[in-house]
Short mmCIF file of N, CA, C and O in Angstrom, two decimals:
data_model
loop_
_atom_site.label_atom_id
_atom_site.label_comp_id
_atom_site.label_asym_id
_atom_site.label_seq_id
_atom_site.Cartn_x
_atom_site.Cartn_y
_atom_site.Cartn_z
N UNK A 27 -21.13 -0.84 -17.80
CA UNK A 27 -20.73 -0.47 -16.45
C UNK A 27 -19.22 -0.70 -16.30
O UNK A 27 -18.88 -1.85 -16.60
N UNK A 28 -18.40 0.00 -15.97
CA UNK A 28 -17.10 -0.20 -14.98
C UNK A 28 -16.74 -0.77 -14.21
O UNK A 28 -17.48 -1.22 -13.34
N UNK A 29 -15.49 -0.96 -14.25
CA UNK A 29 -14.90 -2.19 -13.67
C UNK A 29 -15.08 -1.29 -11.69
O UNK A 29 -14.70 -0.19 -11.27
N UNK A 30 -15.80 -2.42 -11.02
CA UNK A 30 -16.01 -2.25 -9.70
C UNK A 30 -14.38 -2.57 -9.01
O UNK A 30 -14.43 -2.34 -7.80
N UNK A 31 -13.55 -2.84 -9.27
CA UNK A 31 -12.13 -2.87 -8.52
C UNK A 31 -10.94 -2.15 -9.19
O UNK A 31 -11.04 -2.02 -10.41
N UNK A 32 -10.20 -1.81 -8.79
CA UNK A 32 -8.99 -0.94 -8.77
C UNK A 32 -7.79 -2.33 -8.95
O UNK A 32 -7.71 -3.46 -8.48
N UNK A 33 -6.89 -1.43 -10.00
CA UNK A 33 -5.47 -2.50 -9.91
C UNK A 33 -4.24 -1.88 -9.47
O UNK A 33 -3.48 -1.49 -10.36
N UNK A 34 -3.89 -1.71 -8.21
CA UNK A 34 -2.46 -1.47 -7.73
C UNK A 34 -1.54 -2.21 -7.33
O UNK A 34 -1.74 -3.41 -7.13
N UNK A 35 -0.08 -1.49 -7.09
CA UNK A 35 1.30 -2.23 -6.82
C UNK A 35 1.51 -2.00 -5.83
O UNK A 35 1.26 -0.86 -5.43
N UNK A 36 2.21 -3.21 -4.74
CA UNK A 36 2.50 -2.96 -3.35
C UNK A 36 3.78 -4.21 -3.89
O UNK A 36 3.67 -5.35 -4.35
N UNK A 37 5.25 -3.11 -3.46
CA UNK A 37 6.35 -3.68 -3.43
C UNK A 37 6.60 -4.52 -5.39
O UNK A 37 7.21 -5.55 -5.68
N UNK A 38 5.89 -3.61 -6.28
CA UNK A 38 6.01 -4.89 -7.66
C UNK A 38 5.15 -6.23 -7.78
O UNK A 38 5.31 -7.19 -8.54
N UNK A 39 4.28 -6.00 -6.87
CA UNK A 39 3.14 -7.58 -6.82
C UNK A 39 1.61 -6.46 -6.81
O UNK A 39 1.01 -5.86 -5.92
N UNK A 40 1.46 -6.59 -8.09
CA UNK A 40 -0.16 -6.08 -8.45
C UNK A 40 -0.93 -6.86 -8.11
O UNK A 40 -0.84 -8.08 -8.24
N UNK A 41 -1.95 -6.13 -7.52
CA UNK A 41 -2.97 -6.60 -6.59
C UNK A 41 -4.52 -5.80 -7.06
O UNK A 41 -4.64 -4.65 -7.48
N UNK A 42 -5.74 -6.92 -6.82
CA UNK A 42 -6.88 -5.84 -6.98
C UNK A 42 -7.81 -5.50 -5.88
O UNK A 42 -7.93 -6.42 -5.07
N UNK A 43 -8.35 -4.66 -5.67
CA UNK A 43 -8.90 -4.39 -4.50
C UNK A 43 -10.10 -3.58 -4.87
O UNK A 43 -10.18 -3.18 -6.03
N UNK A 44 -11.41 -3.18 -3.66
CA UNK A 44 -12.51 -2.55 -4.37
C UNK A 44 -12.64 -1.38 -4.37
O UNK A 44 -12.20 -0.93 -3.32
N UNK A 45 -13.05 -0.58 -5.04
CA UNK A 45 -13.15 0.98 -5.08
C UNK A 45 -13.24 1.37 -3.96
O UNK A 45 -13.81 0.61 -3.19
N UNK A 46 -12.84 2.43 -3.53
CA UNK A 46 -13.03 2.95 -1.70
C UNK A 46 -11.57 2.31 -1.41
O UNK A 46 -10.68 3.16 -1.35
N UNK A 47 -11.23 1.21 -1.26
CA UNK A 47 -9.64 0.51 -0.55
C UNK A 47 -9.17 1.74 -0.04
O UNK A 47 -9.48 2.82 -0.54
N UNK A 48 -8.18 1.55 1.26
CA UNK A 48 -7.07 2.13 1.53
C UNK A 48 -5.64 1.42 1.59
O UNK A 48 -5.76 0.21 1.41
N UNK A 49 -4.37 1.83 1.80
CA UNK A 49 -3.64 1.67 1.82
C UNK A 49 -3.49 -0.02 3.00
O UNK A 49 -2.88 -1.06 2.72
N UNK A 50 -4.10 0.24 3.98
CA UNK A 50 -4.26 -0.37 5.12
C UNK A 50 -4.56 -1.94 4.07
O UNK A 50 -3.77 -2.84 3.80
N UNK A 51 -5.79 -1.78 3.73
CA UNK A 51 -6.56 -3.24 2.67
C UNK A 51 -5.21 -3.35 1.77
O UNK A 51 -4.68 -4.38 2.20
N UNK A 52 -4.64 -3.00 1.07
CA UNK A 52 -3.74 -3.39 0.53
C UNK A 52 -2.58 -3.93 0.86
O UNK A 52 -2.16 -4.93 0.29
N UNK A 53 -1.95 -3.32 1.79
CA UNK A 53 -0.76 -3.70 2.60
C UNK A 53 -1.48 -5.67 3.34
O UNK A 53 -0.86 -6.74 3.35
N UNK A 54 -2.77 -5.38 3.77
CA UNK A 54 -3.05 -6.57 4.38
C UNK A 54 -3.31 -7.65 3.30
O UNK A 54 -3.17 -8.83 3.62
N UNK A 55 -3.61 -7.36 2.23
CA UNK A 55 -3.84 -8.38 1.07
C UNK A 55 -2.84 -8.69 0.58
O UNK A 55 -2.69 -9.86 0.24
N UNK A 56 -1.94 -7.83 0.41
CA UNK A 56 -0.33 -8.40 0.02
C UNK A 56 0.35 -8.96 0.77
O UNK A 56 0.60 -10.10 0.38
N UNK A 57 0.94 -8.61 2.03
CA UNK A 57 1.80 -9.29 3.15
C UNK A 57 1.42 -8.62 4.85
O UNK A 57 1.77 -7.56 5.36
N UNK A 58 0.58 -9.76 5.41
CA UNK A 58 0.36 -8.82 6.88
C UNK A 58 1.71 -8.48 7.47
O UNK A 58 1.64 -7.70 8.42
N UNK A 59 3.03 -8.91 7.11
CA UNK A 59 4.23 -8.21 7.71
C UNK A 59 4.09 -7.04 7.00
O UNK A 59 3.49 -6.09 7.49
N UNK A 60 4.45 -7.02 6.19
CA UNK A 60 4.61 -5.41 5.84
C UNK A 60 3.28 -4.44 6.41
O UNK A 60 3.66 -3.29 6.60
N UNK A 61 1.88 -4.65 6.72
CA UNK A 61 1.29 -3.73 7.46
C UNK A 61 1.59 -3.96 8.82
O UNK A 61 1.10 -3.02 9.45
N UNK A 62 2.11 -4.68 9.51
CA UNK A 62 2.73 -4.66 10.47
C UNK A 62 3.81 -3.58 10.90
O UNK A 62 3.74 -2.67 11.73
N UNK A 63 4.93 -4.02 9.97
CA UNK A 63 6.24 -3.57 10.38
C UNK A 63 5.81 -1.54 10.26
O UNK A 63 6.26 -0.75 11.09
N UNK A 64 4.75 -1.04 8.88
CA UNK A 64 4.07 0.31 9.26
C UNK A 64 3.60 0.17 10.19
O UNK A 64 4.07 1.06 10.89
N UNK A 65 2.71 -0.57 10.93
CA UNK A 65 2.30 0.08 12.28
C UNK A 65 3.57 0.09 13.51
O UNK A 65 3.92 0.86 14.40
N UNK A 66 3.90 -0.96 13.10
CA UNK A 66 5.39 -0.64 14.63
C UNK A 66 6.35 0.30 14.29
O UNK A 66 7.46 0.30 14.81
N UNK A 67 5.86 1.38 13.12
CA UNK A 67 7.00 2.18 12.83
C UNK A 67 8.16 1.89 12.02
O UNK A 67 9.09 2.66 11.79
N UNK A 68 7.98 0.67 11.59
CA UNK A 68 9.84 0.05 11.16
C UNK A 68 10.06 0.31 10.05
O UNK A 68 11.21 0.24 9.61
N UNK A 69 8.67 0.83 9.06
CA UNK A 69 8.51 1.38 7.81
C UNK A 69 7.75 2.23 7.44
O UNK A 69 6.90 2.68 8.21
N UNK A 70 7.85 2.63 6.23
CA UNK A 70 6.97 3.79 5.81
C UNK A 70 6.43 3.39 4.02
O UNK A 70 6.82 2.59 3.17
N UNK A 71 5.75 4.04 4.08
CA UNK A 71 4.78 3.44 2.71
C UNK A 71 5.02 5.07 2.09
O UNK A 71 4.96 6.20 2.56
N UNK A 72 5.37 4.36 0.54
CA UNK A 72 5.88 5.43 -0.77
C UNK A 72 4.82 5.29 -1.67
O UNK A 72 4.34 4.21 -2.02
N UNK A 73 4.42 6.52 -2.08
CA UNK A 73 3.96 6.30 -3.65
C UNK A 73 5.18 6.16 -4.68
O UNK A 73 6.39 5.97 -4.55
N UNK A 74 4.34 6.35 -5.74
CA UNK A 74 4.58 6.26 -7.06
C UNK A 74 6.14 7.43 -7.54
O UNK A 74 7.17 7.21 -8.17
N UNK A 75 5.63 8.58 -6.90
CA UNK A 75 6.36 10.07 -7.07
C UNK A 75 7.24 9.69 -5.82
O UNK A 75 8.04 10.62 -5.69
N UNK A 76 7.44 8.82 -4.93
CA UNK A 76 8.25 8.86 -3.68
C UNK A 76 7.45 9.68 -2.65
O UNK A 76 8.18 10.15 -1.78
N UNK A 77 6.00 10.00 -2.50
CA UNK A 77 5.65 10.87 -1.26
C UNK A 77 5.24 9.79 -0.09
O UNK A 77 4.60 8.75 -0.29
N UNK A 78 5.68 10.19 1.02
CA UNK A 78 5.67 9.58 2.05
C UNK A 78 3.89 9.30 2.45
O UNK A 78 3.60 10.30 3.10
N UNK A 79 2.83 8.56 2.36
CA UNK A 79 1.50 8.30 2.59
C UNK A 79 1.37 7.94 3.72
O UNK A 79 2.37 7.55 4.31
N UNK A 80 0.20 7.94 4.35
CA UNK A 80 -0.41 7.24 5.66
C UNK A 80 -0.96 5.90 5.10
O UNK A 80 -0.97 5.63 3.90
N UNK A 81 -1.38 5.16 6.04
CA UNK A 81 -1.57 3.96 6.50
C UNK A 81 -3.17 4.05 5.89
O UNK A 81 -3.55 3.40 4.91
N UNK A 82 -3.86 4.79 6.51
CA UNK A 82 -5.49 5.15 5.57
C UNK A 82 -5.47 5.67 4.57
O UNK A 82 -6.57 5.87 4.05
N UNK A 83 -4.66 5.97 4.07
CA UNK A 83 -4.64 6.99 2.58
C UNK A 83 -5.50 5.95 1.64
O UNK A 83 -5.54 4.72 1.70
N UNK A 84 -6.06 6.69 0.91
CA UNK A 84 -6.51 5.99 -0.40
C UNK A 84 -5.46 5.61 -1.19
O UNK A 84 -4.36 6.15 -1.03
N UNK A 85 -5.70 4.51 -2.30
CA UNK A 85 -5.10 4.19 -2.80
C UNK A 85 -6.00 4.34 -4.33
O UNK A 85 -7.21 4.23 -4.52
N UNK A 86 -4.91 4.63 -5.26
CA UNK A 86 -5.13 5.25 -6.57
C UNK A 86 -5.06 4.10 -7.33
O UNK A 86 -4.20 3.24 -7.14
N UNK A 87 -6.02 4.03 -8.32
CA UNK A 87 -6.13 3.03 -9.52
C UNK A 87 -4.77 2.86 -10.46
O UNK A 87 -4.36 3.92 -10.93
N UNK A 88 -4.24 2.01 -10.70
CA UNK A 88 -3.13 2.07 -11.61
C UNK A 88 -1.74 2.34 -10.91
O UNK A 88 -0.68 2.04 -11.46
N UNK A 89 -1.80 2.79 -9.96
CA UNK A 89 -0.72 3.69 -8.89
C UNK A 89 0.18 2.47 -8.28
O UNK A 89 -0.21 1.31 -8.13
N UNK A 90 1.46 2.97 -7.98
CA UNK A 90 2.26 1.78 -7.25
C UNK A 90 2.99 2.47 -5.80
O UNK A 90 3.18 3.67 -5.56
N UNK A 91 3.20 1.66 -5.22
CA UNK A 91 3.33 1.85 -3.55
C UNK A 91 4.78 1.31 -3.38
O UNK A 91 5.29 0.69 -4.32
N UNK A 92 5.43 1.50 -2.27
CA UNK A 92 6.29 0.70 -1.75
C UNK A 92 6.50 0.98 -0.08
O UNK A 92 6.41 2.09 0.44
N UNK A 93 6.75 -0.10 0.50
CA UNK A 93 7.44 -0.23 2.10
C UNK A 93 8.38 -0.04 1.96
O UNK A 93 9.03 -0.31 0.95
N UNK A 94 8.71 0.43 2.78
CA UNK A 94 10.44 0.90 3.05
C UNK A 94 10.63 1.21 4.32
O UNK A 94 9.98 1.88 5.12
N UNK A 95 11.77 0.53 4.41
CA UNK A 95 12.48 0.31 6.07
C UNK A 95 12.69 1.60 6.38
O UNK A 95 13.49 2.10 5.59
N UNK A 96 12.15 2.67 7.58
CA UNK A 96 12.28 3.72 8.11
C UNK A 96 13.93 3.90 8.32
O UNK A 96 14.64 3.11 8.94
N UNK A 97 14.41 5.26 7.60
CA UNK A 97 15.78 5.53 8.37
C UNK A 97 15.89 5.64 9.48
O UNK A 97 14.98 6.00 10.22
N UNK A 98 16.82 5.40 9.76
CA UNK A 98 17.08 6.34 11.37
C UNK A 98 17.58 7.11 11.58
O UNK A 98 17.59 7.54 12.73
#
């Protein structure tokens, strides 16, 4: 049988989480500021390729993320 959890990067700190996760579970398992500062807008969450994701998005096995302070 297969491994029941996923291993992703939020900000360079690999983290594991369970199949199904979204972005949301991750951001909160790594630092509740940083899912914070996405919900008040103050940032935005990157993949891997640089595409701008939502807050529910799934999150991809192996895949890395980043917060980033919204321009203005």
């Amino acid at each position: 049988m297969g491994r029941v959890y996923m291993l992703v990067t939020i900000n360079n700190k690999t983290i594991s989480l369970f199949k199904g996760a979204t972005l949301k579970h991750a951001l909160l398992k790594t630092d509740e500021n940083l899912y914070m500062d996405v919900m008040k807008e103050k940032a935005v969450i990157k993949d891997q390729e640089g595409n701008i994701t939502g807050i529910n998005g799934a999150v991809a096995d192996g895949w890395a993320y980043f917060v980033e302070k919204r321009e203005k």
